[in-house]
mmCIF file with all atom_site columns, C-alpha atoms in Angstrom:
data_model
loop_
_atom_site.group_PDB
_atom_site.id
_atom_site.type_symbol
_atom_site.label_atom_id
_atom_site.label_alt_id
_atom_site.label_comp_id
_atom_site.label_asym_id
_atom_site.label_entity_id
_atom_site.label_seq_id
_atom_site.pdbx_PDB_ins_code
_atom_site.Cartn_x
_atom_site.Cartn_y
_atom_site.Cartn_z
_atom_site.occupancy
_atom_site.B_iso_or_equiv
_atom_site.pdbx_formal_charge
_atom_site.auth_seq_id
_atom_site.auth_comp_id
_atom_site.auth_asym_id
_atom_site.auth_atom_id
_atom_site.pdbx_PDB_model_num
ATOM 1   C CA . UNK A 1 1   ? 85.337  102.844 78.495  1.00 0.00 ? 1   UNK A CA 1
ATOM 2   C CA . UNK A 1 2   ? 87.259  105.006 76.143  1.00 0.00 ? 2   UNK A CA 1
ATOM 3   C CA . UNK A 1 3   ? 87.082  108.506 77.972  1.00 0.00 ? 3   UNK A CA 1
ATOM 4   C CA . UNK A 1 4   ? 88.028  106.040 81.465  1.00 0.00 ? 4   UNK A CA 1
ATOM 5   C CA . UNK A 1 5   ? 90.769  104.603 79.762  1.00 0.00 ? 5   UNK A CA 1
ATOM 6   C CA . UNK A 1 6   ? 91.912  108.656 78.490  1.00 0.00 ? 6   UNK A CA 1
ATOM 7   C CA . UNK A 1 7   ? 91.611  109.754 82.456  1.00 0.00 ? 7   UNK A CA 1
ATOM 8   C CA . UNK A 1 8   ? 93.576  106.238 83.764  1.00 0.00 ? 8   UNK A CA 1
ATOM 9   C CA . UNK A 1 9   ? 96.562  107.988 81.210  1.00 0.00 ? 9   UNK A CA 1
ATOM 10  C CA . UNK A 1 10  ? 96.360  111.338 82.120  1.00 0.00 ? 10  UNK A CA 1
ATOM 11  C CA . UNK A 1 11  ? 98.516  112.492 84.848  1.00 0.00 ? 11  UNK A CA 1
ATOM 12  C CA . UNK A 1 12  ? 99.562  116.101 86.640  1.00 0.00 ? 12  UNK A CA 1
ATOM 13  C CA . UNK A 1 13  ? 102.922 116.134 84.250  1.00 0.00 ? 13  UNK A CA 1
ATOM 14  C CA . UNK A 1 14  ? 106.099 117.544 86.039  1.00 0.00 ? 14  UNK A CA 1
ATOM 15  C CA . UNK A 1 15  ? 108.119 118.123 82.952  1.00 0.00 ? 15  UNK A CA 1
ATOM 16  C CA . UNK A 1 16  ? 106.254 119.653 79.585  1.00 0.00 ? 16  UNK A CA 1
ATOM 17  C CA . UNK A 1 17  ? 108.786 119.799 76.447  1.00 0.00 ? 17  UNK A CA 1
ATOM 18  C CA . UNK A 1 18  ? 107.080 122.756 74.963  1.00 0.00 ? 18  UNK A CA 1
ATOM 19  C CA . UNK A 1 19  ? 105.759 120.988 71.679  1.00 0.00 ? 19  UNK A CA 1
ATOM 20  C CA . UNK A 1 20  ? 102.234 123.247 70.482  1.00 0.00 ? 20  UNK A CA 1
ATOM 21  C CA . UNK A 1 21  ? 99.147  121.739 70.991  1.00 0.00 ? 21  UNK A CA 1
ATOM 22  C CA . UNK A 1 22  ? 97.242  122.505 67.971  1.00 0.00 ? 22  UNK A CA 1
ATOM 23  C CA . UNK A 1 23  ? 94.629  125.039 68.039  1.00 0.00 ? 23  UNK A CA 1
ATOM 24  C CA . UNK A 1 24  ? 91.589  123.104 67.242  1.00 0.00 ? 24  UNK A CA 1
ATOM 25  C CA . UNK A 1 25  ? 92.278  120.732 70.177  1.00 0.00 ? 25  UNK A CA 1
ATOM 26  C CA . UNK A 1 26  ? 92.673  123.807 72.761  1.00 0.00 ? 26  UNK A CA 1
ATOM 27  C CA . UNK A 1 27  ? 89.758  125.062 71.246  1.00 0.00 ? 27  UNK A CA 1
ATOM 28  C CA . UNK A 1 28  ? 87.671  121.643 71.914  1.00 0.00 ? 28  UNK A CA 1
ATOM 29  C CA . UNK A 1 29  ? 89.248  121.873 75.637  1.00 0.00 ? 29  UNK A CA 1
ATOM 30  C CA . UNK A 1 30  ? 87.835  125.471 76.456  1.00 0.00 ? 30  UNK A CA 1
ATOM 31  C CA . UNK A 1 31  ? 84.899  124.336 74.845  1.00 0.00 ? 31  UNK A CA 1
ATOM 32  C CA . UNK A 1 32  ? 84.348  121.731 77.794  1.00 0.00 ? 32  UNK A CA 1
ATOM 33  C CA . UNK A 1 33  ? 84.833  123.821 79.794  1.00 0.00 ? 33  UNK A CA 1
ATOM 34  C CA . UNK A 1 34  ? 82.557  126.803 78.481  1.00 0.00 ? 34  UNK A CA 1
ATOM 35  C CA . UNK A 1 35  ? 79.402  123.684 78.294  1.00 0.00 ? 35  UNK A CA 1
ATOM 36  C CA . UNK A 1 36  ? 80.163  122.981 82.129  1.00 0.00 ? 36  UNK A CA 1
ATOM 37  C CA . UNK A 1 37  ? 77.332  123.340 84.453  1.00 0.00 ? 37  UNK A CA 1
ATOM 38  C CA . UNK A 1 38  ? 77.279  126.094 87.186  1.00 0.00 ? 38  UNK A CA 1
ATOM 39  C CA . UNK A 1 39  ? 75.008  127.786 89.566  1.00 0.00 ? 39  UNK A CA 1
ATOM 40  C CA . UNK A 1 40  ? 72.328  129.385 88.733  1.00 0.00 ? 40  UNK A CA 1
ATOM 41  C CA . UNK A 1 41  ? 73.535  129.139 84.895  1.00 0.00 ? 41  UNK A CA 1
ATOM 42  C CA . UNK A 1 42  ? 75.812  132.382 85.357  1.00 0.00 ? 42  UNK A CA 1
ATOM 43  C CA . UNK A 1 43  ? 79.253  130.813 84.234  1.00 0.00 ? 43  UNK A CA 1
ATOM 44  C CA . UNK A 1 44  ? 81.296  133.571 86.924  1.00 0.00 ? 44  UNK A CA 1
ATOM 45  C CA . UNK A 1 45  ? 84.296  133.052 85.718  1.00 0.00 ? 45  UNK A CA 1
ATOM 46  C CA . UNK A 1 46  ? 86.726  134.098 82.655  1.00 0.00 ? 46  UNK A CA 1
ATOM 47  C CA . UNK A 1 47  ? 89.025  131.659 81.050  1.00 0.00 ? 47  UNK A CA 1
ATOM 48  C CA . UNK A 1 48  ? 92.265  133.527 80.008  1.00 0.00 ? 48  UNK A CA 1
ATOM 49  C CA . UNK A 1 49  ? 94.488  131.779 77.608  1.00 0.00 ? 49  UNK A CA 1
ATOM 50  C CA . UNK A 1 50  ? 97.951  132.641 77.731  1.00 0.00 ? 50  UNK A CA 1
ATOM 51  C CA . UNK A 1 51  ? 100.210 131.649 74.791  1.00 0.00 ? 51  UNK A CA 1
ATOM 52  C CA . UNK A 1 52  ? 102.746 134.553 75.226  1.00 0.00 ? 52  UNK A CA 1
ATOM 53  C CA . UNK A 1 53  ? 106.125 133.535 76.363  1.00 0.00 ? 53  UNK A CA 1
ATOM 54  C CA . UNK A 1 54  ? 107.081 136.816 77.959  1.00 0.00 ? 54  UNK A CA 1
ATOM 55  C CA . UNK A 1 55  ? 104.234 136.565 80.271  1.00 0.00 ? 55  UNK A CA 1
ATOM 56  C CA . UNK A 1 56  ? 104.436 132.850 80.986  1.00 0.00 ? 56  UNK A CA 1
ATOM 57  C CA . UNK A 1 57  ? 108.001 134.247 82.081  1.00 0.00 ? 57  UNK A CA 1
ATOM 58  C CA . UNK A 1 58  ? 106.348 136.633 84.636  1.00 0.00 ? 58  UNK A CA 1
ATOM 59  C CA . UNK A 1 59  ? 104.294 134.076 86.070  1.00 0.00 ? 59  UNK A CA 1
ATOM 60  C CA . UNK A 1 60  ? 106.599 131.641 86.495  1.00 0.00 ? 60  UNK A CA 1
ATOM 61  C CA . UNK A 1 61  ? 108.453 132.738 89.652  1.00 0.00 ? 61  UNK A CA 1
ATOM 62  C CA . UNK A 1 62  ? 105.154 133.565 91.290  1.00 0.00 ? 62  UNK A CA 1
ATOM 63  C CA . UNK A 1 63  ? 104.356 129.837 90.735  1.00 0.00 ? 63  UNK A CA 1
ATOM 64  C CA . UNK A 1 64  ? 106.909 128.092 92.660  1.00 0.00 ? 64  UNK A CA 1
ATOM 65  C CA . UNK A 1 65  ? 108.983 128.386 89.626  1.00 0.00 ? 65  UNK A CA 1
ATOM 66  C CA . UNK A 1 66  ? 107.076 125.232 88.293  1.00 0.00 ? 66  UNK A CA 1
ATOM 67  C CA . UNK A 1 67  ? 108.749 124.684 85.228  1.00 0.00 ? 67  UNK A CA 1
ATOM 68  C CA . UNK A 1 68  ? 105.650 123.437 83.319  1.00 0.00 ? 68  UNK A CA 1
ATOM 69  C CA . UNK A 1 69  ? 104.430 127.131 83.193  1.00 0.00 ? 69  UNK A CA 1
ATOM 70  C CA . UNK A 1 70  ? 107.292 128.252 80.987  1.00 0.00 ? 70  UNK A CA 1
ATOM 71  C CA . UNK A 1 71  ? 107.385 125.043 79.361  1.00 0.00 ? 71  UNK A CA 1
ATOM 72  C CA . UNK A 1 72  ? 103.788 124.560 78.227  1.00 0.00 ? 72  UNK A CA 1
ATOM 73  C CA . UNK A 1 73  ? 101.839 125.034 75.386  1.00 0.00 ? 73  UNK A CA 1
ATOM 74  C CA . UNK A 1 74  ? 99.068  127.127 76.340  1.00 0.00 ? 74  UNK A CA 1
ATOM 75  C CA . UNK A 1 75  ? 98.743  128.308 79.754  1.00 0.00 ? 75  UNK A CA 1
ATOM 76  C CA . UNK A 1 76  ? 94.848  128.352 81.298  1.00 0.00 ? 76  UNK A CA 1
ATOM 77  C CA . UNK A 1 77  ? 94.458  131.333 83.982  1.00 0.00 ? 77  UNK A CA 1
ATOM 78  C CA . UNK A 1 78  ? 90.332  130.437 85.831  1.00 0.00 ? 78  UNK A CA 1
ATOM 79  C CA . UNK A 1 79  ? 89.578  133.867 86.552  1.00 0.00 ? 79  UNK A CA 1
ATOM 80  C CA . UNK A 1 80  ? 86.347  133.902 89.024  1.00 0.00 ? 80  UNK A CA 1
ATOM 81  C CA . UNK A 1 81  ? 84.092  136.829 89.681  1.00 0.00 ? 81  UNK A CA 1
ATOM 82  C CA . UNK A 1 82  ? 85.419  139.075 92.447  1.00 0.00 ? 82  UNK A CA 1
ATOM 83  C CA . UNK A 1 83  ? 81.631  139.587 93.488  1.00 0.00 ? 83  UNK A CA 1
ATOM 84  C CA . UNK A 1 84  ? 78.099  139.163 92.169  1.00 0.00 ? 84  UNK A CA 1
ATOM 85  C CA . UNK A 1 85  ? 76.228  142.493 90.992  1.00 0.00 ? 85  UNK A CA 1
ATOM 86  C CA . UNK A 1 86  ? 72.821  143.281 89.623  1.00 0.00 ? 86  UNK A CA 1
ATOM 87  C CA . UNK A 1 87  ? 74.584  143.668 86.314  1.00 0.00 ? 87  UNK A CA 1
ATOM 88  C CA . UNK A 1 88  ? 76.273  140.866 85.969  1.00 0.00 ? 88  UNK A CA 1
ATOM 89  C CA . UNK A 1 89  ? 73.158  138.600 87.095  1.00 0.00 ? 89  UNK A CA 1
ATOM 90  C CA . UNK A 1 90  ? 71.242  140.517 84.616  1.00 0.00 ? 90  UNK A CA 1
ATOM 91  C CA . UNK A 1 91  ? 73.504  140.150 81.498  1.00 0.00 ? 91  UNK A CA 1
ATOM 92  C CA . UNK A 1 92  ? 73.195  136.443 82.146  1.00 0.00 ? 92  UNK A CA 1
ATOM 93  C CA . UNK A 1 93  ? 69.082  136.217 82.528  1.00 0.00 ? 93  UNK A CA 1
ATOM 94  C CA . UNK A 1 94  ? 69.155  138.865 79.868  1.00 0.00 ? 94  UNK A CA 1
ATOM 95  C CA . UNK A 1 95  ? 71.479  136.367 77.693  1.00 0.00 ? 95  UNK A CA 1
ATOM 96  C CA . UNK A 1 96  ? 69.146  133.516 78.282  1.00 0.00 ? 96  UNK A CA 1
ATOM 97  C CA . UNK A 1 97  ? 65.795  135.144 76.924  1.00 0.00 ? 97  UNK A CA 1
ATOM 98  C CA . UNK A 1 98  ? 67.503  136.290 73.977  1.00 0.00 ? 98  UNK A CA 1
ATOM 99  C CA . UNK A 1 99  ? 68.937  133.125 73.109  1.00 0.00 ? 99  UNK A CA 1
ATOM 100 C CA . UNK A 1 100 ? 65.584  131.206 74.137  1.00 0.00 ? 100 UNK A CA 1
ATOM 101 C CA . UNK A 1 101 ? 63.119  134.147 72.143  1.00 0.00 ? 101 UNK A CA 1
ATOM 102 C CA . UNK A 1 102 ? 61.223  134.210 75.496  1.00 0.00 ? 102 UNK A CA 1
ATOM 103 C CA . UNK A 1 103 ? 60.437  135.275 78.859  1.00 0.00 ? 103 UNK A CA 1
ATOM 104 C CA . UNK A 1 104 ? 59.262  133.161 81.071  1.00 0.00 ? 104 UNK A CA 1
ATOM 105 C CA . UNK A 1 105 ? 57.504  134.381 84.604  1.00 0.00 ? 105 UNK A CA 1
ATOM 106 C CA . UNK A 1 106 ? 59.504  131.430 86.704  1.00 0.00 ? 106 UNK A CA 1
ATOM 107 C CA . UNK A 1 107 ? 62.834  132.222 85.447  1.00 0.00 ? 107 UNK A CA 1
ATOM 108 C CA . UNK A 1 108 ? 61.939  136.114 85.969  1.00 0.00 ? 108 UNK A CA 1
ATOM 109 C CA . UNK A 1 109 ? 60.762  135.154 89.467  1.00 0.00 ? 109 UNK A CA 1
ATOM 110 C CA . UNK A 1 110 ? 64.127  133.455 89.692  1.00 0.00 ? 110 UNK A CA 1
ATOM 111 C CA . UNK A 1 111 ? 66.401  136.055 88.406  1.00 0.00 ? 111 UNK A CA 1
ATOM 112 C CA . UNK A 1 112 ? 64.525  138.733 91.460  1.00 0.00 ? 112 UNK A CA 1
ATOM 113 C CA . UNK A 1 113 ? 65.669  136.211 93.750  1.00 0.00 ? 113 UNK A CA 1
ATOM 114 C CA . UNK A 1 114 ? 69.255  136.090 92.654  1.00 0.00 ? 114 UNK A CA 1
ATOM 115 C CA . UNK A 1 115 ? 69.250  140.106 92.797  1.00 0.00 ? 115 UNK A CA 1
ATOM 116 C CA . UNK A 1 116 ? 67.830  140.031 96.182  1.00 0.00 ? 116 UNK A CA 1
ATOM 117 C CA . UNK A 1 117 ? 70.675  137.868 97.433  1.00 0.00 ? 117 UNK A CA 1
ATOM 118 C CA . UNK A 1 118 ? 73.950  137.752 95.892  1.00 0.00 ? 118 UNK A CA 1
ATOM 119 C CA . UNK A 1 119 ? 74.840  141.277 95.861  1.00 0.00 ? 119 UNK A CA 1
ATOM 120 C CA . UNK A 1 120 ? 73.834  142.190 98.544  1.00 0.00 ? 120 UNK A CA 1
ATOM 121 C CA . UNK A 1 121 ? 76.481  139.302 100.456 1.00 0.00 ? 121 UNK A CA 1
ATOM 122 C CA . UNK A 1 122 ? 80.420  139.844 100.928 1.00 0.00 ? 122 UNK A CA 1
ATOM 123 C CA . UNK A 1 123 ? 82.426  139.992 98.255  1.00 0.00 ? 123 UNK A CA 1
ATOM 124 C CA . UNK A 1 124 ? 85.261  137.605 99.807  1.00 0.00 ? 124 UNK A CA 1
ATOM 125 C CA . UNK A 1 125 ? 81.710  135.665 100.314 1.00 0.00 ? 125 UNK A CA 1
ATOM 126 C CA . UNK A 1 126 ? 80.882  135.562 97.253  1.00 0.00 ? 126 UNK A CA 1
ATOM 127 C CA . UNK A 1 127 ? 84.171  135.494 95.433  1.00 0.00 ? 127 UNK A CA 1
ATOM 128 C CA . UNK A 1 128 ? 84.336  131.735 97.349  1.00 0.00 ? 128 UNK A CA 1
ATOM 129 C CA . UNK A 1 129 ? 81.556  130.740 95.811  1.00 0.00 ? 129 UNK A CA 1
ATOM 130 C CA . UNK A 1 130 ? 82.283  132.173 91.798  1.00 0.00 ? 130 UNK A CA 1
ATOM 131 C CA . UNK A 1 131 ? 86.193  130.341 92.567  1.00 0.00 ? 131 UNK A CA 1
ATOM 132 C CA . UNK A 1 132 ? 84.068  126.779 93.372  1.00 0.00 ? 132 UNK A CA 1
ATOM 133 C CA . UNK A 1 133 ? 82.374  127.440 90.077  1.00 0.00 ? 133 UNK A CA 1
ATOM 134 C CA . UNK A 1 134 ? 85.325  128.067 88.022  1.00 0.00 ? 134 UNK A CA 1
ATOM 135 C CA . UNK A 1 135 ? 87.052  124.765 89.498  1.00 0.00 ? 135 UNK A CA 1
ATOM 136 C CA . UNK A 1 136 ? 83.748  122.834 87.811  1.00 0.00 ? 136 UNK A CA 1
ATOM 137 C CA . UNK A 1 137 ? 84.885  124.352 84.378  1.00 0.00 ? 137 UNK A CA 1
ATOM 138 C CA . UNK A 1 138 ? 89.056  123.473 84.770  1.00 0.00 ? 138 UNK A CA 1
ATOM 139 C CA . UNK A 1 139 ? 87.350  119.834 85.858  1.00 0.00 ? 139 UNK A CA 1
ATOM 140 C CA . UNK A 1 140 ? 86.075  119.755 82.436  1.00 0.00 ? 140 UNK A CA 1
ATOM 141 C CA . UNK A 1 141 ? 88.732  121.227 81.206  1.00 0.00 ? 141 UNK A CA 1
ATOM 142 C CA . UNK A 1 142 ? 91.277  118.287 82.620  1.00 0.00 ? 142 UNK A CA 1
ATOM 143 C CA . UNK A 1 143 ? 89.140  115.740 81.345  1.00 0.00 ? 143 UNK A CA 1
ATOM 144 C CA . UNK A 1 144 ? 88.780  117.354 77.755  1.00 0.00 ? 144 UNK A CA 1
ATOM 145 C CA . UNK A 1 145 ? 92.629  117.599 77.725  1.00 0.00 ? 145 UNK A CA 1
ATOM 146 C CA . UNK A 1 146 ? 92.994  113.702 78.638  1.00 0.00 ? 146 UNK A CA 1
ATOM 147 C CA . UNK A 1 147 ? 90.404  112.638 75.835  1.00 0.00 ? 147 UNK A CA 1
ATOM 148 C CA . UNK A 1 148 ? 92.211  114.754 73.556  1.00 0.00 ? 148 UNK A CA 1
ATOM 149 C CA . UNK A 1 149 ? 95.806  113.196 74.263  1.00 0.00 ? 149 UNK A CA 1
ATOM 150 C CA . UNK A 1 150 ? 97.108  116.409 75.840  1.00 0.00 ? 150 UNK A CA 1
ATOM 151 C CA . UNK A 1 151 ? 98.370  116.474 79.145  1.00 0.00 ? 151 UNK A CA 1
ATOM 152 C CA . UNK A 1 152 ? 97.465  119.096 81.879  1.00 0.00 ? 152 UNK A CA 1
ATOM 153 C CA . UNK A 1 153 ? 98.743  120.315 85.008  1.00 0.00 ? 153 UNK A CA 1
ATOM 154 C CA . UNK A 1 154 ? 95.957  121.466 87.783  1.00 0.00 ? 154 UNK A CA 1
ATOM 155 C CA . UNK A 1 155 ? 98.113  124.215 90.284  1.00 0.00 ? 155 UNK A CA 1
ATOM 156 C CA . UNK A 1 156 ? 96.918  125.946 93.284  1.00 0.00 ? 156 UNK A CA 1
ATOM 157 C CA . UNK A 1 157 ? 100.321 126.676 93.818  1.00 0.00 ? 157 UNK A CA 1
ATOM 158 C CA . UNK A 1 158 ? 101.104 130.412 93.240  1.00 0.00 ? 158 UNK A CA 1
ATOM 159 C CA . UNK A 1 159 ? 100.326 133.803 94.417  1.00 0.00 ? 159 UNK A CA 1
ATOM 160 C CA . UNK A 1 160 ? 96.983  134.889 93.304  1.00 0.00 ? 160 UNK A CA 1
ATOM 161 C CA . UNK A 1 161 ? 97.595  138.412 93.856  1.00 0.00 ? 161 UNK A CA 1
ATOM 162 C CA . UNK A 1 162 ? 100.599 138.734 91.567  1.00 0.00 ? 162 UNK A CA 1
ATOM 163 C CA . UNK A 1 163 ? 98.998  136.981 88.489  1.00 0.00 ? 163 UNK A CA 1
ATOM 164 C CA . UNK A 1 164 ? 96.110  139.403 89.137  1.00 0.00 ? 164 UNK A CA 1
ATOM 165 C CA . UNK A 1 165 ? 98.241  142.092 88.920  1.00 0.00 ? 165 UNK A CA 1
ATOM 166 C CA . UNK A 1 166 ? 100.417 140.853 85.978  1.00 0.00 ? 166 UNK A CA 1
ATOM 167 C CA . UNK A 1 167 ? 97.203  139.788 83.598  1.00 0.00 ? 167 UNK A CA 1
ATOM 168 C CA . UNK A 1 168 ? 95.665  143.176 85.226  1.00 0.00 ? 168 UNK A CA 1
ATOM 169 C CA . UNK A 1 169 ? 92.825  140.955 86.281  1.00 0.00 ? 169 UNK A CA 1
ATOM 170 C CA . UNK A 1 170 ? 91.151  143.199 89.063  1.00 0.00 ? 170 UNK A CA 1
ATOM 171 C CA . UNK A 1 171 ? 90.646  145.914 87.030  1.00 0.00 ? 171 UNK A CA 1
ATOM 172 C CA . UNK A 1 172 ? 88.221  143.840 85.027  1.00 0.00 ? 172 UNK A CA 1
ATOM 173 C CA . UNK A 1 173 ? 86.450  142.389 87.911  1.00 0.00 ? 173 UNK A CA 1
ATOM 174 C CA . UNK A 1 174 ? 88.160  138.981 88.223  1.00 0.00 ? 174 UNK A CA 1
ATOM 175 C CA . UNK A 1 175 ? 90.283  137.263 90.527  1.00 0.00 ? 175 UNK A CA 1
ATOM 176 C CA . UNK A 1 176 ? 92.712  134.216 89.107  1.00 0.00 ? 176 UNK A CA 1
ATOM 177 C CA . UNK A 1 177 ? 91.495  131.115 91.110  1.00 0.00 ? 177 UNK A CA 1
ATOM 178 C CA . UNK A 1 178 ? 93.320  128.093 89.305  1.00 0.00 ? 178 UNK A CA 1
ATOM 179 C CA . UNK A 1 179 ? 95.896  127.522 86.586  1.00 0.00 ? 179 UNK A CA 1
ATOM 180 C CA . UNK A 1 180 ? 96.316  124.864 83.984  1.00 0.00 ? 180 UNK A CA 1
ATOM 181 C CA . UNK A 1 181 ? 98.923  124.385 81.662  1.00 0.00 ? 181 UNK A CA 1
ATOM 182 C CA . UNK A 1 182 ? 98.441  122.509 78.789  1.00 0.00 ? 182 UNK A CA 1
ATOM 183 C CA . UNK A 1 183 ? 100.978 120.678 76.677  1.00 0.00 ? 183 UNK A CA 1
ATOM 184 C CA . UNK A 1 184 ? 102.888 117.365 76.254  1.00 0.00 ? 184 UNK A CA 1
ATOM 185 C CA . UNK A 1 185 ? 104.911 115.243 78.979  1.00 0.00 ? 185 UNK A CA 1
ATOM 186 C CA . UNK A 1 186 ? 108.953 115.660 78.750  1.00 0.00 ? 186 UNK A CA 1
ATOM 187 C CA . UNK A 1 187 ? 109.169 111.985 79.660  1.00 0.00 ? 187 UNK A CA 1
ATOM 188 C CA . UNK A 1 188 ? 113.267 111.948 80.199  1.00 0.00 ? 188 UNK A CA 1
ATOM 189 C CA . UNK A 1 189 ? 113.279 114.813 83.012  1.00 0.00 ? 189 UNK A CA 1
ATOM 190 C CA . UNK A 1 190 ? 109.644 113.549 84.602  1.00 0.00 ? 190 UNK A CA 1
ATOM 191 C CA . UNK A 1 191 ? 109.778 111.727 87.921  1.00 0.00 ? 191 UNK A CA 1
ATOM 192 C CA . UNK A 1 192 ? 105.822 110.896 87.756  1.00 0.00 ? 192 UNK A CA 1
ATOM 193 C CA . UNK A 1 193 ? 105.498 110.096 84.727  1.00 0.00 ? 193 UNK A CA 1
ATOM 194 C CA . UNK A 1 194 ? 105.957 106.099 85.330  1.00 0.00 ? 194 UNK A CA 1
ATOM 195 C CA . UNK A 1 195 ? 104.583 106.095 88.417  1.00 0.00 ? 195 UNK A CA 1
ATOM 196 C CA . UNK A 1 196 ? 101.549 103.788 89.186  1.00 0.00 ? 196 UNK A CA 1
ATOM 197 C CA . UNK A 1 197 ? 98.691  105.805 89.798  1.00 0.00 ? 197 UNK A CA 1
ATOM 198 C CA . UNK A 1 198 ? 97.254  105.905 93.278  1.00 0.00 ? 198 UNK A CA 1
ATOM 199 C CA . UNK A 1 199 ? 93.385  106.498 93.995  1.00 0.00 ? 199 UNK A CA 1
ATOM 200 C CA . UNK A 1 200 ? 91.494  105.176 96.700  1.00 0.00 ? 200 UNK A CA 1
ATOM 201 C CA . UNK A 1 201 ? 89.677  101.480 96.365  1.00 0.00 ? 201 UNK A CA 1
ATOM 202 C CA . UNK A 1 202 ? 86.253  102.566 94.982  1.00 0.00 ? 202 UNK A CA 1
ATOM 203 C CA . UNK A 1 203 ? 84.774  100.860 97.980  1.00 0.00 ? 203 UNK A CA 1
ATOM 204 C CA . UNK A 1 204 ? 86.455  103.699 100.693 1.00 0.00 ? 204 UNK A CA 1
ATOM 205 C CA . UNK A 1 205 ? 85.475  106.221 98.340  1.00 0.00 ? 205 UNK A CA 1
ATOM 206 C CA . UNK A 1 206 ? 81.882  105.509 97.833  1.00 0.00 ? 206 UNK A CA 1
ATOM 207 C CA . UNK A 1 207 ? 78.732  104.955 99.662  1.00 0.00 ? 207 UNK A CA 1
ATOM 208 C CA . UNK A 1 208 ? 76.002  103.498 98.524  1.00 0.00 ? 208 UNK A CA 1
ATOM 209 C CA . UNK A 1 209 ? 72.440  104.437 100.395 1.00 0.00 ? 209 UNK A CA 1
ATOM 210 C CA . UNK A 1 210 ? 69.866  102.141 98.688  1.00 0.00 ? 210 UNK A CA 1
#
């Protein structure tokens, strides 16, 4: 009841009025995020945390000028995979035994699969399907935020290829896919903010096959 009554208060805040969230809180949010469940295990995404102001600056007009970049706390850039390779597949699988102190012949079976598909696919392909993964991470990463009292603003509005090239991200492989800014509502200059929030009636949303 507690975490629905969290997401009923959280909101996509308009106006942020650049008070800090403190660190152990933003550490509790990426660490929702980092637990969240994805394909195959292989987590293809990087989470980069922004805090500088000069490069909050640069992102800002390829954002739609959206004032909550600038005027955020911490800034959340999703960056997916640009493609699957044999490497990356086997860090992960290689990541897993270690941790686990074994090998098992299913999972090993499993992992020859995974090279025997993804890499060989497109990388616009496969950079579709790394992006849906990161999305299941900033969806933890929302609801962390609301349970923590912090607000957060999901935005698919910006240029992709200009935050890649400010945060240098395709030299490292990665491709920004969402971003999420993190901070507290400037109530006085938010229009939302005492709005009634609008979902659709549980009954148009769900279906029940019994």
């Amino acid at each position: 009841m507690e975490l629905l009554n969290k997401l009923n208060w959280r909101y996509a805040a308009k106006a942020m009025n650049g008070e800090k969230v403190a660190e152990d809180k933003i550490e509790r949010i990426l660490e929702a995020a980092r637990l969240a469940p994805t394909s195959s295990g292989l987590q293809p995404f990087e989470i980069i945390v922004i805090k500088n102001q000069d490069i909050k600056e640069k992102i800002k007009p390829v954002a739609w000028n959206q004032s909550v970049i600038t005027d955020c706390s911490h800034l959340l850039v999703f960056a997916a995979w640009d493609t699957y390779t044999e490497e990356r597949i086997n860090n992960m699988f290689d990541l897993t035994n270690d941790i686990r102190g074994f090998k098992n012949e299913g999972w090993e079976n499993y992992r020859q699969m995974l090279l025997n598909s993804y890499p060989q696919k497109d990388a616009e392909e496969n950079f579709n399907h790394t992006s849906k993964q990161a999305y299941i991470a900033f969806a933890n990463a929302i609801t962390a935020a609301a349970f923590e009292g912090v607000d957060a603003t999901p935005i698919e509005g910006f240029d992709p290829a200009s935050v890649d090239e400010i945060l240098g991200l395709r030299e490292k492989g990665l491709r920004s896919a969402v971003l999420l800014p993190l901070g507290y509502r400037k109530e006085n200059e938010d229009w939302l903010v005492n709005l009634v929030k609008v979902r659709k009636p549980m009954e148009d949303l769900v279906t029940v096959i019994d």
